[in-house]
XYZ file of C-alpha atoms in Angstrom:
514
model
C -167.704 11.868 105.829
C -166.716 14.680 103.501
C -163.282 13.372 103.144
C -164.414 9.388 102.317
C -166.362 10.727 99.716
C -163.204 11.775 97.398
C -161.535 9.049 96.107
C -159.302 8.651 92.986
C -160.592 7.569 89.608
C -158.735 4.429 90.130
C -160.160 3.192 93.670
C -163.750 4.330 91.980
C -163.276 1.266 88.880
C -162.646 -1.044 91.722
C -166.505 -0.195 92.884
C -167.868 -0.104 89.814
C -168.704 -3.821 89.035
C -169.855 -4.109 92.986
C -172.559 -1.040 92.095
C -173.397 -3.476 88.723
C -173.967 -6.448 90.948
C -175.840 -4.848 92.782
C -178.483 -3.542 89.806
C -177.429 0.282 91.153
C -177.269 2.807 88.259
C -174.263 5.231 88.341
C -174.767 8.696 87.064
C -171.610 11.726 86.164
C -172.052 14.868 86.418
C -168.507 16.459 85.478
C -167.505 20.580 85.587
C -165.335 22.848 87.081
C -167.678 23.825 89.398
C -165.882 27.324 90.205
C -168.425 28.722 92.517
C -171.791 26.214 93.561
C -174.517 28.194 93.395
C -178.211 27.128 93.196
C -178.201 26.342 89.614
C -175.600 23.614 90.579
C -177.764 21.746 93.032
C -180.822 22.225 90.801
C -178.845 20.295 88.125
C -177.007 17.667 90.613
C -180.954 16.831 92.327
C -182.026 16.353 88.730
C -179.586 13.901 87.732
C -179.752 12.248 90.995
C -183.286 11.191 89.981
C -181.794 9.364 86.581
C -179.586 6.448 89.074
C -178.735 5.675 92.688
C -174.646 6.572 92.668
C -174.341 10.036 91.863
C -170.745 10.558 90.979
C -169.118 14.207 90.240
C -165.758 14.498 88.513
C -163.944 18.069 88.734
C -161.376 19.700 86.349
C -158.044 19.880 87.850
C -157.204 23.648 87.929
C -154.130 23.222 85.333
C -156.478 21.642 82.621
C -159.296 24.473 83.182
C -159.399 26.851 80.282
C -161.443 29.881 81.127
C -158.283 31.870 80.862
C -155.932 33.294 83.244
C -156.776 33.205 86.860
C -159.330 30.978 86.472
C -160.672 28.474 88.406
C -161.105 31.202 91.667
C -161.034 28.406 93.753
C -158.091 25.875 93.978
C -158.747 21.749 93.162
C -159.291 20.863 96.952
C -161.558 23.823 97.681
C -163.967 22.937 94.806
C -164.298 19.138 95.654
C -164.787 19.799 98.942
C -167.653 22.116 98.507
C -169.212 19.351 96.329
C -168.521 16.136 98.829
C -170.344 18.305 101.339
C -173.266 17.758 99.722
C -175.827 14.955 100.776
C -177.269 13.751 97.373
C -173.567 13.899 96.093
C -171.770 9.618 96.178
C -168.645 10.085 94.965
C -166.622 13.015 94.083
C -163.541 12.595 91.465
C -160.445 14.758 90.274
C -160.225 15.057 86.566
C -156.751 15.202 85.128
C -156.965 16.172 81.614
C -158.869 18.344 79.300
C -161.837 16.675 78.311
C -163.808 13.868 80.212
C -162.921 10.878 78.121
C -160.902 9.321 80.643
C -163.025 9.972 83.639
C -165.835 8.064 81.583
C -163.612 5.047 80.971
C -162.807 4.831 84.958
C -166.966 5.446 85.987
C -168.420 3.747 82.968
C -171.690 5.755 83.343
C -175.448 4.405 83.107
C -175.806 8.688 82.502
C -174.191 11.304 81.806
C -175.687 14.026 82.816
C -175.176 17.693 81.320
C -176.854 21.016 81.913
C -179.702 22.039 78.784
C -177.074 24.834 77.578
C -175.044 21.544 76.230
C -178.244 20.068 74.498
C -177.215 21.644 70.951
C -174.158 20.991 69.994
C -173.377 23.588 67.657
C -173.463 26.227 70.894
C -170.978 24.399 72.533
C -167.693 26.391 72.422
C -165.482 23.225 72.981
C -167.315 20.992 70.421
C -166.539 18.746 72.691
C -169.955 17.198 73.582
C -170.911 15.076 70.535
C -167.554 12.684 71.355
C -168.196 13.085 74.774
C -171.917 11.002 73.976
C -169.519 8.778 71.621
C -167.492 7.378 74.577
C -170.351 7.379 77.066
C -172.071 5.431 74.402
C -169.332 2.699 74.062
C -169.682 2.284 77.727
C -173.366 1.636 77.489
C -174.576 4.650 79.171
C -176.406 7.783 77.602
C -176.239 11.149 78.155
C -179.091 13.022 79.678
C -179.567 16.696 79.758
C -180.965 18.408 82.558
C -183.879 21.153 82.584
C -183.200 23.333 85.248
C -182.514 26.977 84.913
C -179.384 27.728 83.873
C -176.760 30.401 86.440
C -173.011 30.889 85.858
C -170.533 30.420 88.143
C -168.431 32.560 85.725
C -170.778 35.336 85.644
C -171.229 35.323 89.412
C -167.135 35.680 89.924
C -167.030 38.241 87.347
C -169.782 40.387 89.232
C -169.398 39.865 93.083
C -165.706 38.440 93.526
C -161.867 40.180 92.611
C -162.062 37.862 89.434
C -161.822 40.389 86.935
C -160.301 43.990 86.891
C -162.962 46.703 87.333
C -161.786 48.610 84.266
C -162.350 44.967 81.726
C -166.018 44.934 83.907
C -166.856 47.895 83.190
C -165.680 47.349 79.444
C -167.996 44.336 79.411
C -170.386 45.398 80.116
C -170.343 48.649 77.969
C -169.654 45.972 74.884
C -172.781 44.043 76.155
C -174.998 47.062 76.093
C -173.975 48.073 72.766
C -174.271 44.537 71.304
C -176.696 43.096 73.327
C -176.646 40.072 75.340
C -175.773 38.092 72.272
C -172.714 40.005 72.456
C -170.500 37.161 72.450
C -172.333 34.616 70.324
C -171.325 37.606 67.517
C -168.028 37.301 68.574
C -167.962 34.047 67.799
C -169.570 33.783 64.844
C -166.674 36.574 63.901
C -163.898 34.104 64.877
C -165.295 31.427 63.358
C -165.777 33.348 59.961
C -161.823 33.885 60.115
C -161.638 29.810 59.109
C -161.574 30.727 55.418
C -159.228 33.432 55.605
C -156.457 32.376 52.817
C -153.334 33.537 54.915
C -149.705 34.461 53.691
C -147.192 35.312 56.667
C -144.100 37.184 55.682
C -141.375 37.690 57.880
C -138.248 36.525 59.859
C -138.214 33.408 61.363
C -136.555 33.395 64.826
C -135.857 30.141 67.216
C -136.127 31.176 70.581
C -133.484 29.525 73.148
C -134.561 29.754 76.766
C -132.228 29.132 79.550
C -133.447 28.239 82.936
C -131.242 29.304 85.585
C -130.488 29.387 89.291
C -128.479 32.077 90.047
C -125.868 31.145 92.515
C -124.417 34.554 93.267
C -121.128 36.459 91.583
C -117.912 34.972 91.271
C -115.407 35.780 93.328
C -112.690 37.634 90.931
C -114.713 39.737 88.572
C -117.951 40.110 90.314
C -119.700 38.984 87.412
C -123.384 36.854 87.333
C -122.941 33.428 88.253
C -125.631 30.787 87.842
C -126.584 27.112 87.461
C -128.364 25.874 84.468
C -131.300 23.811 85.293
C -132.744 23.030 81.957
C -132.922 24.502 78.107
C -135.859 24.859 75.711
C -136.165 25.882 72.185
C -139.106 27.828 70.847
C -140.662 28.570 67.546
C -140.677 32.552 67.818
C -141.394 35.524 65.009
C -143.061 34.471 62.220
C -143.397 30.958 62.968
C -144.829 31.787 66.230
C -147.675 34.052 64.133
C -148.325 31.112 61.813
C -149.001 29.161 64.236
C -151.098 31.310 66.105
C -153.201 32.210 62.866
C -153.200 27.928 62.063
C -155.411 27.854 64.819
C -157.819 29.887 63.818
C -157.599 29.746 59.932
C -157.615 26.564 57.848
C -155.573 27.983 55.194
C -151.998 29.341 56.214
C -149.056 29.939 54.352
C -145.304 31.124 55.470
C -142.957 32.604 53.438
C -139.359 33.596 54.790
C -136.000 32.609 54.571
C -133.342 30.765 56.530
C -130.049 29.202 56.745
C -128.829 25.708 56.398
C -127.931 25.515 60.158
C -127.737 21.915 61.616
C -131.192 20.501 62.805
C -133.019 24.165 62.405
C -134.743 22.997 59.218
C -135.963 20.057 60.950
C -136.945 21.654 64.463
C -139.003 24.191 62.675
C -140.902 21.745 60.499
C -141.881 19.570 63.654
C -143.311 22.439 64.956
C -145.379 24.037 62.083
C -148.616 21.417 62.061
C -151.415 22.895 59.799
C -148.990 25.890 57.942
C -147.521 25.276 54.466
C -144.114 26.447 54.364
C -141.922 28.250 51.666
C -138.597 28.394 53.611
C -135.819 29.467 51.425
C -132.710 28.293 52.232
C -128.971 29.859 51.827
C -126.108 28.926 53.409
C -124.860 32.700 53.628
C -128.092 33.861 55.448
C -127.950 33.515 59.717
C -130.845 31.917 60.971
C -131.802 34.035 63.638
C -131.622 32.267 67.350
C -132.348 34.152 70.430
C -130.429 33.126 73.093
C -131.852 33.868 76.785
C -130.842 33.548 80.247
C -133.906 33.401 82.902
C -134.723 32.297 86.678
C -138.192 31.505 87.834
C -139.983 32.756 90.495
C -140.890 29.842 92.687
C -144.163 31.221 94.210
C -145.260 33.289 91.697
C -144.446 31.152 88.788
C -142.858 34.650 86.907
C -140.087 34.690 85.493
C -136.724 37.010 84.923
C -134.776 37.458 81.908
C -131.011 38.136 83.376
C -129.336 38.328 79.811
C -129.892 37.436 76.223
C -127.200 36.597 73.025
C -128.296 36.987 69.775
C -127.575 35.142 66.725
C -128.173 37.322 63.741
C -127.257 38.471 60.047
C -124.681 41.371 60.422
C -125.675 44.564 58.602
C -122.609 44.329 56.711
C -123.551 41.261 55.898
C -127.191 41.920 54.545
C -125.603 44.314 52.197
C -123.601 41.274 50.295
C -126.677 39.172 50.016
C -128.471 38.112 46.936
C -132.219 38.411 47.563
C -133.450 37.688 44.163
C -134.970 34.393 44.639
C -136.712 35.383 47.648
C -138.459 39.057 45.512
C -139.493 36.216 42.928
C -141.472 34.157 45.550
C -143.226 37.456 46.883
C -143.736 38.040 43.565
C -145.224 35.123 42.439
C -147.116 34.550 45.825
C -148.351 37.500 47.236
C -151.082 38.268 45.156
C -153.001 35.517 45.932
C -154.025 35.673 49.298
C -156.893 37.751 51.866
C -154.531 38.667 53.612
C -150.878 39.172 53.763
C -149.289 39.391 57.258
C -145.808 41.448 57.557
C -144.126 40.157 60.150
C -141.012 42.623 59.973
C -138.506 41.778 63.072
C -135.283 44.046 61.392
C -133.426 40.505 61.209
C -132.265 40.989 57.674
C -135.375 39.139 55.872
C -137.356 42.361 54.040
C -134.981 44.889 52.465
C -136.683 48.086 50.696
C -137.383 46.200 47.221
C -139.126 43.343 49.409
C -141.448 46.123 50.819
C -142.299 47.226 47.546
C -143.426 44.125 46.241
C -146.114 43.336 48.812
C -146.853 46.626 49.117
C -147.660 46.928 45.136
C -148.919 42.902 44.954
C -151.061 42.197 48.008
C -154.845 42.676 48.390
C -154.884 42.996 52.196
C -151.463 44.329 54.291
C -150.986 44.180 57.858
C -147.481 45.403 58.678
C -145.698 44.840 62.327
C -142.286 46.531 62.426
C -140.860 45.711 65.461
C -138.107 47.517 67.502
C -135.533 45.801 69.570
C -132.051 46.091 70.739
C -130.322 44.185 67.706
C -132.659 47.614 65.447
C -133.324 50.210 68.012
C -133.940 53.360 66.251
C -133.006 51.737 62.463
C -136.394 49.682 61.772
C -139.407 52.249 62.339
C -142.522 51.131 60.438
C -142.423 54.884 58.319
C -140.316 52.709 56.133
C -143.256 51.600 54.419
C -145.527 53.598 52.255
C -148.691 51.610 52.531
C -150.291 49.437 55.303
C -154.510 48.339 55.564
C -153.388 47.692 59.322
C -150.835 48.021 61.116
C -150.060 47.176 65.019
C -147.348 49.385 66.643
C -146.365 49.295 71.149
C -146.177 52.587 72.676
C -141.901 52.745 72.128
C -142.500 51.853 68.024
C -144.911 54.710 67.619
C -143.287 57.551 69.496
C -139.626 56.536 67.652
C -141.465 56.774 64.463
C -142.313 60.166 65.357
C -139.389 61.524 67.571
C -142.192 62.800 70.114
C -141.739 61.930 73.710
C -144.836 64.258 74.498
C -147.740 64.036 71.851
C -150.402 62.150 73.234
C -149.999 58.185 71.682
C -153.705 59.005 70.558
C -152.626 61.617 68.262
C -149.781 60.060 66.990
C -151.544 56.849 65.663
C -154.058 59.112 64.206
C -151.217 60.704 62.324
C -149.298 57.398 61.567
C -152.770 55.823 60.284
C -153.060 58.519 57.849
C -149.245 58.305 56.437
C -149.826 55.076 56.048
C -153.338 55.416 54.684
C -154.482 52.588 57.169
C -157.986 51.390 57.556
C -157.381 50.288 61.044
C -154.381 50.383 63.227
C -153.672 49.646 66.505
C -150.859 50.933 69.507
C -150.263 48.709 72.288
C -149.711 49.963 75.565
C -148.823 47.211 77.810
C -150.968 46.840 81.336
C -152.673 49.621 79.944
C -154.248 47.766 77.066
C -154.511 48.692 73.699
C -156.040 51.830 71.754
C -157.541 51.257 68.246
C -157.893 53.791 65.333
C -160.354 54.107 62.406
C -160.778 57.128 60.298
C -163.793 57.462 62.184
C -163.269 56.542 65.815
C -160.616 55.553 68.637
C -161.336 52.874 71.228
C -159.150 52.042 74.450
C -160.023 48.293 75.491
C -157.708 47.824 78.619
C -155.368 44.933 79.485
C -157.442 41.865 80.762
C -155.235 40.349 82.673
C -152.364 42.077 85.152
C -150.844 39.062 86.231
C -148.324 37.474 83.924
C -145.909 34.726 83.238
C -143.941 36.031 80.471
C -144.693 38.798 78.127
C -142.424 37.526 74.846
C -144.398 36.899 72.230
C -147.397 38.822 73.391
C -147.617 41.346 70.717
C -147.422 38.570 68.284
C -150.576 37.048 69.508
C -152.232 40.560 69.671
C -150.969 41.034 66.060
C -152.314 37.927 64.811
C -156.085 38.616 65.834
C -156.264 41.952 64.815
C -154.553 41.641 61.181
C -157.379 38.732 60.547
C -160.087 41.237 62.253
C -159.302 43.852 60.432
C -159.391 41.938 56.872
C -163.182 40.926 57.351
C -164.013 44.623 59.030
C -164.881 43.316 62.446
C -166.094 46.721 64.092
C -163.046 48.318 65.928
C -164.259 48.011 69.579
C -164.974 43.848 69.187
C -161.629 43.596 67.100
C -159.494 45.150 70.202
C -161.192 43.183 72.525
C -160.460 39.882 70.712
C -157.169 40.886 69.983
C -156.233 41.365 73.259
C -157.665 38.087 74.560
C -155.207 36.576 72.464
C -152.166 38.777 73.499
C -153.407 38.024 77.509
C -153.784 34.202 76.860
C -150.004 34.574 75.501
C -148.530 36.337 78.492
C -149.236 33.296 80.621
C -147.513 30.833 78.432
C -143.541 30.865 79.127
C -141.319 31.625 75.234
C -143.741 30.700 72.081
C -143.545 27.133 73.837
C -147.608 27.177 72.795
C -149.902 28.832 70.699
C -153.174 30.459 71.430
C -155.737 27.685 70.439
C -159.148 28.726 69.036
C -161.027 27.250 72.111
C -159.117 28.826 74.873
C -159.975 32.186 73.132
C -163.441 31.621 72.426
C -163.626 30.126 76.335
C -161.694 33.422 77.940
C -163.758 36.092 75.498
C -166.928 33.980 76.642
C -165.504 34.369 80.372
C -164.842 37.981 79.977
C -168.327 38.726 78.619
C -170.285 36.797 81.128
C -170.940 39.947 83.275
């Protein structure tokens, strides 16, 4: 009985006009439905009462996003537990993101939606007002129940494995100090960000990925041998910042140079929706492309980096090259934005006349000096004189220092002051992230431990926190959102997407429902 009761969208239309004929009124209910609980068959009895059919569509587990490991339960385990129930017709998989298509397939009489959707300005998606658009243009309406309101969310988070005690225990700390409008500040914080007037500064950088199946070693030389099974490219560095900040802030900018490689231009324009660009273009500069070589974990869907080639302006080269037309832009840009974001990858971009100018011309200065094996040891951050924020990992602040030893605590305390930094950050991999003020230090720890791919993480992490930091979002809430954005990232293979506005706002909301 269980079983007849889920059928495809498809096989449902074909019953529709039958259900017409026969004067029955259909009603959807539609969710992820992660964990029923009372609240669930409160709302489901409810909306039984509005028709006869009561149908119940489900999220498909790809198109959920609650953030990582989310839903608990897989696609089959969730529509089962709703088929099981009595007052429940029809249950449906939903494969895509929002409902729309579901509706055209059941053509509702009512759609029916818990009261926490009833005002649309507290729905995180902002979904809901199109959602009554195309229920409407199928002549149905939407209806929204009165029962009291649970979370399945909330319920994981407390008496299931779905979170890491340490991020609990954070939570709930946060919600204590805030109060149980904790997140609704959060958001109002993120949303606030939308007027930000953004300039990103930096080294553009196309990541290559490789997907490989290794085969074994060859025979002569005992060297790697492997098949190639398929090859992406990736908007990485500063594009993959822009685009992270585009999501969040309707005013973006990107400043940087390039060469006059075949189809880069082109790649990188397709890729850059909502950013203005101010690409300079030489054809003695190297576009930097980072070649790399991975195989994928079947079952665990991780994967391994065997080898990377690099594509990059020789030092020797840097020295020859005539900057001047790039120190006029910063020049004649810099000055007129919130925020400036460094974005400084050792690629050749910013030489030491560069980091004067936005260090002299810019109002707000977040500086990320990354190390890596094309700089190690050549590109530490104590380059520059002056940073509001900065965002360091463990490796970048100890080589700044030459400590091994000193606690990482003390040694961001000491960099913040060098640098006469407002707020600064160290990131410290599954160990999360401390912050620094003059007047405090906060550890938030990672939120997630499993991971896809950790390129491009930082980036994500850097993003948040630079536009935190420029409307003084206190230092605990600004670590916290930072690193929802550097966790979203690490399950995301390359820069292949960026962190969208709503999947943040829906994992922080996830995360704080304790």
């Amino acid at each position: 009985m269980t079983d007849e009761k889920i059928i495809s969208k498809e096989d449902f239309l074909q019953l529709r006009q039958k259900f017409r004929d026969e004067g029955k009124r259909v009603v959807l209910c539609h969710g992820v439905f992660d964990l029923l609980h009372y609240g669930h068959i409160e709302h489901l009895e409810e909306a039984k009462r509005q028709g006869d059919i009561l149908v119940v569509s489900v999220t498909a587990a790809k198109y959920v996003n609650k953030g990582p490991g989310r839903p608990y339960f897989d696609d089959r385990q969730r529509m089962a537990f709703l088929a099981s129930l009595e007052i429940v017709n029809y249950v449906l998989l939903s494969e895509a993101v929002t409902v729309h298509e579901i509706v055209s397939f059941v053509q509702p009489d009512v759609y029916s939606k818990g009261q926490e959707y009833a005002r649309a300005e507290d729905d995180v998606t902002g979904n809901i007002r199109e959602e009554q658009r195309v229920v409407e243009k199928y002549g149905g309406k939407i209806y929204f129940t009165q029962g009291e309101v649970h979370s399945s969310t909330k319920l994981l988070n407390n008496f299931f494995a779905a979170l890491p005690e340490n991020v609990k225990e954070t939570a709930f700390s946060l919600r204590k100090k805030y109060g149980v409008n904790a997140f609704s500040q959060i958001r109002g914080m993120i949303d606030d960000f939308s007027n930000s007037k953004v300039l990103v500064v930096g080294d553009v950088i196309i990541d290559a990925y490789v997907f490989c199946n290794v085969q074994g070693v060859t025979m002569k030389d005992a060297t790697l041998s492997a098949f190639c099974d398929s090859e992406e490219n990736y908007a990485g560095g500063s594009l993959a910042i822009a685009r992270h900040l585009a999501n969040i802030s309707q005013n973006v900018t990107l400043l940087s140079m390039m060469g006059t490689e075949d189809g880069l231009r082109v790649f990188i324009e397709e890729k850059m929706d909502g950013v203005q660009l101010e690409l300079l273009q030489n054809e003695s500069f190297v576009t930097p492309v980072k070649r790399r070589y991975l195989k994928q974990n079947p079952v665990r869907q991780e994967y391994t980096k065997l080898f990377s080639v690099n594509y990059l302006l020789k030092r020797g080269q840097r020295r020859r090259f005539d900057y001047s037309a790039f120190h006029q832009k910063l020049r004649d840009m810099t000055g007129d934005y919130d925020l400036v974001i460094v974005c400084d990858y050792g690629h050749g971009l910013l030489d030491d006349e560069g980091i004067r100018i936005l260090e002299e011309k810019a109002k707000f200065l977040a500086v990320n000096c990354q190390t890596n094996s094309s700089n190690y040891g050549t590109n530490l951050i104590t380059k520059y004189r002056r940073a509001d924020c900065f965002v360091v990992d463990e490796r970048e602040l100890r080589l700044a220092f030459g400590q091994a030893l000193t606690p990482r605590h003390r040694l961001l305390q000491e960099l913040s002051g060098k640098l006469h930094a407002r707020m600064s950050w160290a990131t410290i991999g599954a160990d999360g992230a401390i912050g620094n003020t003059t007047d405090e230090q906060v550890r938030i720890p990672a939120l997630i431990l499993r991971v896809k791919d950790t390129i491009g993480a930082g980036d994500a992490f850097y993003s948040l926190a630079a536009l935190c930091a420029s409307k003084d979002v206190p230092l605990d809430l600004a670590t916290l959102i930072a690193n929802g954005a550097g966790a979203l990232k690490t399950n995301v293979v390359g820069n292949k997407e960026a962190v969208r506005k709503v999947d943040l706002l829906k994992f922080l909301s996830t995360i704080m429902n304790v």
